[in-house]
Coordinates of C-alpha atoms in Angstrom, one line a residue:
Chain A
M1 CA 10.0 -22.3 92.6
P2 CA 13.2 -23.0 94.4
D3 CA 15.7 -25.4 92.9
L4 CA 15.0 -28.7 94.7
G5 CA 17.8 -30.6 93.1
L6 CA 15.4 -33.1 91.6
E7 CA 17.1 -33.2 88.2
V8 CA 20.0 -35.2 89.7
L9 CA 17.7 -38.1 90.1
F10 CA 17.2 -38.4 86.3
K11 CA 20.9 -38.2 85.5
G12 CA 22.6 -41.3 84.2
Q13 CA 21.9 -44.4 86.3
N14 CA 21.1 -42.5 89.5
M15 CA 17.5 -43.7 89.9
V16 CA 18.5 -47.3 89.1
R17 CA 21.3 -47.1 91.7
L18 CA 18.9 -45.8 94.3
L19 CA 16.5 -48.7 93.6
G20 CA 19.4 -51.1 93.8
G21 CA 20.3 -49.6 97.3
L22 CA 16.7 -50.1 98.4
G23 CA 17.0 -53.7 97.1
V24 CA 20.0 -54.3 99.3
A25 CA 18.2 -52.8 102.3
L26 CA 15.1 -55.0 101.6
K27 CA 17.2 -58.1 101.0
I28 CA 18.9 -57.8 104.4
S29 CA 15.7 -57.0 106.3
L30 CA 13.7 -59.7 104.7
I31 CA 16.3 -62.4 105.2
A32 CA 16.4 -61.3 108.9
V33 CA 12.6 -61.3 109.1
G34 CA 12.4 -64.8 107.6
V35 CA 14.8 -66.2 110.2
S36 CA 13.8 -64.1 113.2
I37 CA 10.0 -64.7 113.0
P38 CA 10.1 -68.5 113.4
L39 CA 13.0 -68.2 115.9
G40 CA 11.1 -65.5 117.8
I41 CA 8.0 -67.6 117.9
L42 CA 9.9 -70.5 119.4
L43 CA 11.6 -68.4 122.0
G44 CA 8.4 -66.6 122.8
I45 CA 6.7 -69.9 123.5
L46 CA 9.5 -70.8 125.8
M47 CA 9.3 -67.4 127.5
A48 CA 5.6 -67.9 128.2
G49 CA 6.3 -71.4 129.5
K50 CA 7.1 -72.7 133.0
N51 CA 10.8 -73.4 132.9
R52 CA 12.4 -70.7 135.1
V53 CA 16.0 -71.2 134.0
V54 CA 15.1 -70.9 130.3
K55 CA 12.9 -67.9 131.0
A56 CA 15.7 -66.1 132.9
I57 CA 18.3 -66.8 130.2
L58 CA 15.9 -65.5 127.5
R59 CA 15.1 -62.5 129.6
V60 CA 18.7 -61.5 129.8
Y61 CA 19.1 -62.0 126.1
L62 CA 16.1 -59.8 125.4
E63 CA 17.2 -57.1 127.7
I64 CA 20.7 -56.9 126.4
I65 CA 19.6 -56.7 122.8
R66 CA 17.0 -54.1 123.8
I67 CA 19.3 -51.9 125.8
M68 CA 22.0 -51.8 123.2
P69 CA 21.5 -49.4 120.3
Q70 CA 21.4 -51.3 117.0
L71 CA 24.4 -49.2 115.9
V72 CA 26.5 -50.5 118.7
L73 CA 25.5 -54.1 117.9
L74 CA 26.5 -53.5 114.3
F75 CA 29.9 -52.1 115.3
I76 CA 30.5 -55.1 117.6
F77 CA 29.7 -57.6 114.9
F78 CA 31.5 -55.8 112.1
F79 CA 34.6 -54.3 113.8
G80 CA 34.7 -56.1 117.2
T81 CA 34.6 -59.7 115.9
T82 CA 37.5 -58.9 113.5
R83 CA 39.7 -57.7 116.3
I84 CA 38.8 -60.4 118.8
F85 CA 38.2 -63.5 116.8
G86 CA 39.8 -62.5 113.5
W87 CA 36.5 -63.0 111.6
D88 CA 36.3 -61.2 108.4
L89 CA 32.5 -60.7 108.1
S90 CA 31.2 -58.7 105.2
G91 CA 29.1 -55.7 106.1
E92 CA 26.0 -57.4 104.8
L93 CA 26.6 -60.6 106.8
A94 CA 27.2 -58.6 110.0
A95 CA 24.1 -56.7 109.4
I96 CA 22.0 -59.8 108.8
I97 CA 23.3 -61.4 112.0
V98 CA 22.5 -58.3 114.0
F99 CA 19.1 -57.9 112.5
I100 CA 18.3 -61.6 113.2
L101 CA 19.4 -61.2 116.9
W102 CA 17.4 -58.1 117.3
G103 CA 14.3 -59.3 115.4
T104 CA 14.3 -62.6 117.2
A105 CA 14.4 -60.8 120.6
E106 CA 11.6 -58.4 119.6
M107 CA 9.5 -61.1 118.1
S108 CA 9.8 -63.4 121.1
D109 CA 8.6 -60.6 123.3
L110 CA 5.6 -60.0 121.1
V111 CA 4.8 -63.7 121.1
R112 CA 5.2 -63.9 124.9
G113 CA 2.9 -60.9 125.3
A114 CA 0.3 -62.4 123.0
L115 CA 0.3 -65.7 124.8
I116 CA 0.1 -64.4 128.3
S117 CA -2.7 -62.0 127.4
I118 CA -5.1 -64.9 126.8
P119 CA -7.2 -64.8 130.0
K120 CA -7.1 -67.6 132.5
H121 CA -10.8 -68.1 132.0
Q122 CA -10.2 -69.2 128.4
Y123 CA -8.1 -72.1 129.6
E124 CA -10.6 -72.9 132.3
S125 CA -13.6 -73.1 130.1
G126 CA -11.6 -75.3 127.8
E127 CA -10.7 -77.5 130.8
A128 CA -14.2 -77.6 132.0
L129 CA -15.3 -78.9 128.6
G130 CA -12.9 -81.8 128.9
L131 CA -10.4 -80.6 126.3
S132 CA -6.8 -81.7 126.9
G133 CA -4.0 -79.2 127.5
R134 CA -2.7 -79.6 124.0
Q135 CA -6.2 -79.1 122.5
I136 CA -6.7 -76.0 124.5
Y137 CA -3.4 -74.7 123.3
F138 CA -4.0 -75.4 119.6
F139 CA -7.7 -74.6 119.3
I140 CA -8.2 -71.8 121.8
V141 CA -4.9 -70.1 122.8
V142 CA -2.8 -70.1 119.6
P143 CA -5.6 -68.9 117.3
Q144 CA -6.3 -66.0 119.6
A145 CA -2.6 -65.2 120.1
V146 CA -2.0 -65.2 116.3
R147 CA -4.7 -62.7 115.7
Q148 CA -3.1 -60.3 118.1
L149 CA 0.4 -61.1 116.8
I150 CA 0.0 -60.6 113.1
P151 CA -0.4 -56.8 113.1
L152 CA 2.3 -56.4 115.7
S153 CA 4.8 -58.5 113.8
I154 CA 4.0 -56.8 110.6
N155 CA 4.9 -53.5 112.3
L156 CA 8.1 -55.1 113.4
V157 CA 8.9 -55.8 109.7
T158 CA 8.5 -52.2 108.8
R159 CA 10.7 -51.2 111.8
M160 CA 13.4 -53.6 110.6
I161 CA 13.3 -52.2 107.0
K162 CA 13.6 -48.6 108.3
T163 CA 16.5 -49.5 110.7
T164 CA 18.6 -50.8 107.8
S165 CA 19.4 -47.1 107.2
L166 CA 22.0 -47.6 110.0
I167 CA 24.0 -50.2 108.1
L168 CA 25.7 -47.6 105.9
M169 CA 27.8 -47.1 109.0
I170 CA 29.5 -50.4 108.5
G171 CA 30.1 -49.8 104.8
V172 CA 27.1 -51.5 103.3
V173 CA 26.0 -49.6 100.2
E174 CA 22.3 -49.5 100.7
V175 CA 19.8 -46.8 99.6
L176 CA 21.0 -44.1 102.0
K177 CA 24.6 -44.6 101.1
V178 CA 23.8 -44.5 97.4
A179 CA 22.0 -41.2 98.0
Q180 CA 25.1 -39.8 99.8
Q181 CA 27.3 -40.9 96.9
I182 CA 25.0 -39.2 94.4
I183 CA 24.9 -36.0 96.4
E184 CA 28.7 -35.9 96.7
A185 CA 29.2 -36.6 93.0
N186 CA 26.9 -33.7 92.1
R187 CA 28.0 -31.2 94.8
M188 CA 29.4 -28.7 92.2
V189 CA 26.7 -28.9 89.5
S190 CA 23.6 -29.4 91.7
P191 CA 24.3 -28.0 95.2
N192 CA 20.7 -28.6 96.1
A193 CA 20.7 -32.3 95.3
A194 CA 20.7 -33.2 99.0
F195 CA 17.0 -32.2 99.2
G196 CA 15.9 -33.9 96.0
V197 CA 17.8 -37.1 96.6
Y198 CA 16.9 -37.5 100.3
L199 CA 13.3 -36.8 99.3
A200 CA 13.5 -39.6 96.8
V201 CA 14.9 -41.9 99.6
L202 CA 12.0 -40.9 101.8
V203 CA 9.5 -41.8 99.0
L204 CA 11.3 -45.1 98.4
Y205 CA 11.1 -46.1 102.1
F206 CA 7.4 -45.1 102.1
I207 CA 6.7 -47.2 99.0
A208 CA 8.3 -50.2 100.7
C209 CA 6.7 -49.8 104.1
W210 CA 3.3 -48.3 103.4
P211 CA 1.6 -51.4 101.9
I212 CA 2.9 -53.4 104.9
S213 CA 1.4 -51.0 107.3
M214 CA -1.8 -51.0 105.4
L215 CA -1.9 -54.8 105.7
A216 CA -1.4 -54.6 109.4
G217 CA -4.2 -52.1 109.8
Y218 CA -6.5 -54.2 107.7
L219 CA -5.9 -57.3 109.7
E220 CA -6.2 -55.5 113.0
K221 CA -9.6 -54.2 111.9
K222 CA -10.7 -57.5 110.5
W223 CA -10.0 -59.5 113.7
R224 CA -10.9 -57.0 116.4
Chain B
M1 CA -31.9 -96.8 147.6
A2 CA -31.0 -93.5 146.0
E3 CA -28.2 -93.4 143.5
H4 CA -25.5 -90.9 144.4
L5 CA -24.1 -89.2 141.3
L6 CA -21.8 -86.9 143.2
T7 CA -20.2 -87.4 146.7
V8 CA -18.2 -84.7 148.3
R9 CA -16.5 -85.9 151.4
G10 CA -14.5 -83.8 153.9
L11 CA -13.6 -81.3 151.2
T12 CA -11.1 -78.8 152.6
K13 CA -9.6 -75.9 150.5
R14 CA -7.1 -73.3 151.6
F15 CA -5.7 -70.3 149.9
G16 CA -2.4 -69.8 151.8
S17 CA -3.4 -69.7 155.5
N18 CA -7.0 -68.8 154.7
T19 CA -9.3 -71.8 154.9
V20 CA -12.1 -71.3 152.3
L21 CA -13.9 -74.6 152.6
K22 CA -13.9 -76.5 155.9
D23 CA -14.6 -80.2 155.8
I24 CA -17.6 -80.0 153.4
S25 CA -19.6 -83.1 152.9
F26 CA -22.7 -83.7 150.8
Q27 CA -24.2 -85.9 148.2
V28 CA -26.1 -85.3 145.1
E29 CA -28.6 -87.8 143.6
R30 CA -29.2 -88.3 140.0
G31 CA -31.8 -85.8 138.8
E32 CA -31.5 -83.6 141.8
V33 CA -31.2 -79.8 141.7
I34 CA -29.0 -78.3 144.5
V35 CA -28.9 -74.6 145.0
V36 CA -25.9 -73.2 146.9
I37 CA -26.5 -69.8 148.5
G38 CA -24.6 -67.7 151.0
P39 CA -22.9 -64.3 151.5
S40 CA -20.1 -63.3 149.1
G41 CA -16.8 -64.8 149.9
C42 CA -18.4 -67.8 151.7
G43 CA -16.7 -70.2 149.3
K44 CA -19.7 -71.1 147.0
S45 CA -17.8 -70.5 143.7
T46 CA -14.7 -72.2 145.1
L47 CA -16.8 -75.2 145.9
L48 CA -18.0 -75.5 142.3
R49 CA -14.4 -75.1 141.1
C50 CA -13.2 -77.9 143.4
I51 CA -15.9 -80.2 142.1
N52 CA -14.6 -79.7 138.6
A53 CA -11.0 -80.0 139.7
L54 CA -10.2 -76.4 138.6
E55 CA -8.7 -75.9 142.0
P56 CA -6.5 -78.3 143.9
I57 CA -7.9 -79.3 147.3
E58 CA -6.1 -79.7 150.6
G59 CA -8.2 -82.4 152.0
G60 CA -11.1 -84.8 151.4
E61 CA -12.3 -86.0 148.1
V62 CA -14.8 -85.5 145.3
L63 CA -16.3 -88.6 143.7
L64 CA -18.4 -88.8 140.6
E65 CA -20.1 -92.1 141.0
N66 CA -17.0 -94.1 142.0
D67 CA -14.3 -92.1 140.3
V68 CA -12.1 -89.6 142.2
V69 CA -12.1 -86.1 140.5
N70 CA -8.7 -84.6 141.3
P71 CA -6.4 -82.1 139.5
G72 CA -3.8 -84.2 137.7
G73 CA -5.8 -87.4 138.5
K74 CA -6.2 -90.1 135.9
N75 CA -9.3 -89.9 133.7
L76 CA -9.7 -86.3 134.6
I77 CA -10.5 -85.3 131.0
E78 CA -13.2 -88.0 130.7
L79 CA -14.6 -87.0 134.1
R80 CA -14.7 -83.4 133.2
Q81 CA -16.8 -84.2 130.2
K82 CA -19.3 -85.7 132.6
I83 CA -19.3 -82.4 134.6
G84 CA -20.4 -79.4 132.7
M85 CA -19.7 -75.9 134.0
V86 CA -21.1 -72.5 133.1
F87 CA -19.2 -69.5 134.4
Q88 CA -20.4 -66.0 135.4
S89 CA -18.4 -64.4 132.6
Y90 CA -19.6 -66.8 129.9
D91 CA -16.1 -67.3 128.6
L92 CA -17.1 -68.1 125.1
F93 CA -14.1 -68.5 122.7
P94 CA -14.1 -65.1 120.9
H95 CA -12.4 -66.3 117.7
L96 CA -15.1 -69.0 117.0
T97 CA -18.7 -68.7 115.8
V98 CA -21.4 -69.7 118.2
L99 CA -21.8 -73.0 116.4
K100 CA -18.0 -73.7 116.5
N101 CA -17.9 -72.8 120.2
I102 CA -20.5 -75.5 120.8
T103 CA -19.0 -78.2 118.6
L104 CA -15.3 -77.8 119.5
A105 CA -15.3 -80.0 122.5
P106 CA -17.6 -82.7 121.2
M107 CA -15.6 -83.0 118.0
K108 CA -12.1 -82.7 119.4
A109 CA -12.3 -84.1 122.9
Q110 CA -15.0 -86.7 122.2
K111 CA -14.2 -87.4 118.6
R112 CA -17.8 -87.3 117.6
K113 CA -19.0 -86.9 114.0
K114 CA -19.3 -83.3 112.8
A115 CA -22.7 -83.8 111.2
E116 CA -24.1 -85.4 114.3
V117 CA -22.7 -82.8 116.7
E118 CA -23.8 -79.9 114.5
A119 CA -27.4 -81.3 114.3
E120 CA -27.5 -81.6 118.0
A121 CA -26.0 -78.1 118.5
M122 CA -28.6 -76.6 116.2
A123 CA -31.4 -78.4 118.0
L124 CA -30.2 -77.1 121.4
L125 CA -29.8 -73.6 120.0
E126 CA -33.3 -73.8 118.8
R127 CA -34.4 -74.8 122.2
V128 CA -32.9 -71.7 123.8
G129 CA -34.2 -69.5 121.0
L130 CA -30.8 -68.8 119.3
K131 CA -30.9 -70.9 116.2
D132 CA -30.4 -67.8 114.0
K133 CA -27.3 -66.9 115.8
A134 CA -25.3 -70.0 115.0
Q135 CA -23.0 -68.2 112.6
S136 CA -22.6 -65.1 114.7
Y137 CA -19.5 -64.4 116.8
P138 CA -19.7 -64.0 120.5
R139 CA -19.0 -60.2 120.3
E140 CA -22.2 -59.8 118.3
L141 CA -24.4 -61.3 121.1
S142 CA -26.0 -59.7 124.2
G143 CA -24.9 -61.0 127.6
G144 CA -28.0 -63.1 128.0
Q145 CA -27.5 -64.6 124.6
K146 CA -23.9 -65.4 125.4
Q147 CA -24.8 -67.1 128.6
R148 CA -27.4 -69.2 126.8
V149 CA -24.8 -70.2 124.2
A150 CA -22.5 -71.1 127.1
I151 CA -25.2 -73.4 128.6
V152 CA -25.7 -75.1 125.2
R153 CA -21.9 -75.5 124.9
A154 CA -21.8 -77.3 128.2
L155 CA -24.9 -79.4 127.4
C156 CA -23.5 -80.6 124.0
V157 CA -20.8 -82.5 125.8
H158 CA -23.6 -84.6 127.4
P159 CA -22.6 -84.0 131.0
E160 CA -24.2 -86.0 133.8
L161 CA -23.9 -83.1 136.2
L162 CA -24.1 -79.4 135.4
L163 CA -22.5 -76.7 137.6
F164 CA -23.7 -73.1 137.3
D165 CA -21.5 -70.4 138.9
E166 CA -23.6 -67.3 139.4
V167 CA -24.5 -67.3 135.7
T168 CA -26.8 -64.3 135.9
A169 CA -24.6 -62.1 138.2
A170 CA -23.0 -60.2 135.3
L171 CA -26.3 -59.7 133.3
D172 CA -28.6 -56.8 133.0
P173 CA -31.8 -57.4 134.9
E174 CA -34.0 -57.9 131.8
M175 CA -31.6 -60.6 130.5
V176 CA -31.6 -62.6 133.7
R177 CA -35.0 -64.1 133.0
E178 CA -34.1 -65.6 129.6
V179 CA -31.2 -67.5 131.2
L180 CA -33.1 -68.6 134.3
D181 CA -35.9 -69.9 132.0
V182 CA -33.4 -72.1 130.2
M183 CA -32.2 -73.5 133.5
L184 CA -35.8 -74.1 134.7
N185 CA -36.4 -76.0 131.5
L186 CA -33.3 -78.1 132.1
A187 CA -34.4 -78.9 135.6
A188 CA -37.8 -80.0 134.3
T189 CA -36.1 -82.5 132.0
G190 CA -34.4 -84.1 135.0
K191 CA -30.8 -82.7 134.6
T192 CA -28.7 -83.0 137.7
M193 CA -27.5 -79.5 138.6
I194 CA -25.6 -77.6 141.3
I195 CA -26.4 -73.9 141.0
V196 CA -24.7 -71.1 142.8
T197 CA -27.0 -68.0 142.7
H198 CA -28.2 -64.8 144.3
E199 CA -31.7 -65.0 142.8
M200 CA -33.6 -66.1 145.8
R201 CA -37.0 -66.6 144.2
F202 CA -35.4 -68.6 141.4
A203 CA -33.6 -70.7 143.9
R204 CA -36.9 -71.4 145.6
A205 CA -38.5 -72.4 142.4
I206 CA -35.8 -74.7 141.0
A207 CA -34.2 -76.3 144.0
D208 CA -34.8 -79.7 145.4
R209 CA -32.5 -78.9 148.2
V210 CA -30.7 -75.7 149.4
L211 CA -27.2 -75.7 150.8
F212 CA -26.5 -72.5 152.8
L213 CA -22.8 -71.9 153.0
D214 CA -21.2 -69.4 155.4
G215 CA -17.6 -69.0 156.4
G216 CA -16.6 -72.2 154.5
D217 CA -19.2 -74.4 156.3
I218 CA -22.5 -75.8 155.2
V219 CA -24.5 -74.0 157.9
E220 CA -27.9 -75.3 156.8
E221 CA -29.2 -77.9 154.4
A222 CA -32.9 -78.0 153.8
P223 CA -35.7 -78.3 151.2
P224 CA -36.4 -74.8 149.7
E225 CA -39.8 -74.3 151.2
R226 CA -38.5 -74.9 154.7
F227 CA -35.3 -72.9 154.1
F228 CA -37.0 -69.8 152.8
T229 CA -40.0 -69.8 155.2
A230 CA -38.5 -71.1 158.4
P231 CA -34.7 -71.3 158.4
E232 CA -33.4 -73.0 161.4
T233 CA -30.2 -71.2 162.0
E234 CA -29.7 -67.6 163.0
R235 CA -27.2 -67.0 160.3
A236 CA -29.5 -68.1 157.5
K237 CA -32.3 -65.9 159.0
R238 CA -30.0 -62.9 158.9
F239 CA -28.8 -63.7 155.4
L240 CA -32.4 -64.0 154.1
E241 CA -33.3 -60.7 155.8
T242 CA -30.8 -58.9 153.7
F243 CA -33.1 -59.5 150.7
E244 CA -36.1 -58.0 152.4
F245 CA -37.0 -54.3 152.6
K246 CA -39.2 -52.8 155.2
S247 CA -41.7 -50.3 153.7
V248 CA -41.1 -46.7 154.6
K249 CA -44.4 -45.6 153.2
A250 CA -46.3 -46.0 156.5
R251 CA -45.7 -42.5 157.6
P252 CA -47.4 -41.3 160.8
A253 CA -50.9 -39.9 160.1
T254 CA -50.9 -36.1 159.9
P255 CA -53.6 -34.5 162.0

């Protein structure tokens, strides 16, 4: 059996430190999720609406956020704002801002897609029954859109959790950064620690994301 | 003096530069069953959609008794409750059970009591043979069953006029009958209906009057017996011939 460097995990506080790093990653992503889902719903409704100016502005926002790699956004908010505006954002705050901007954009596109996917005939049969526009929206369109949306938005949550692995680049000590520190500290005594520690990181991300994916799959099946 | 429930006067509908309905006028009496037939693309479905204000119109007017039915018009919601419509593609609400599909509009749009509406819905479902499907979802039903639910859903709003837009066109042949039987039943109880259909024998059985539409015009208007046996216009004759097949069995006798 080759030396996988697993023993490093059980040295001192290493496991606790890794879990703490995961906690930081989860905290940032969950705060961002909590803000970007309601905001995304609001923008998505506007994007599916009729106001062309609002739609054009939101489209530009969505495209910019989509085209830019998240890492570039992180650098802009962490380093860029310090140079230009003299803001001294902490790494965590910059990360939360970027994740909110990104999550809101993605969520709004999911909401827009779900809303426009409701066939015209659903509106028409509601109209033909004498329901008002508002009643059609709340009793026919929204319930169907939500059913489509929940699995997709849950997948967005797991994507956001995984993408927090980038924030070590702006100095936030999250799970991957802790892993690097542990590996560095044990370079001499356990040269194979890289394997064991990164394996542990993989398992931790899996434990965080798998139940969420399962939930999405379950809801998708239930409502199909 | 007959009482006109619906008056269509000079109705004109264009899609861009294409005039789909040209100056259409007719009246429907209470209790009358009108069947609209004609080749595809002649504007039959558009006519029904205009009567229900699902399409804006470019000219003329649609009156239900004395009220103008017009997209964006006042009382449109109340007027639409008096005009039921059943679509070719059923268009049930997929996220609601059969019973909730039926009771949604009576409860929300008409603010009627849940118990009363549900009792009526169940009675209507029983009449169309679907009482045991009340708690099913639309995806669990066959096409014919869905269409019968759609008819019940329209009926439960207590419309004075019912519009049927090719309601059997998307059905398998063996399911057509169960839907047509429901409609015959409604006609027998004196419902006022305008039916767009391609089922000629059904049209003949149910209609009080046939409107033959071609190229956006009412080309012929006649009682069904006369229309189907002795159509007056050449176009109606040609149209009816497309439903006939000449036998090829009479081969020349072999010596």
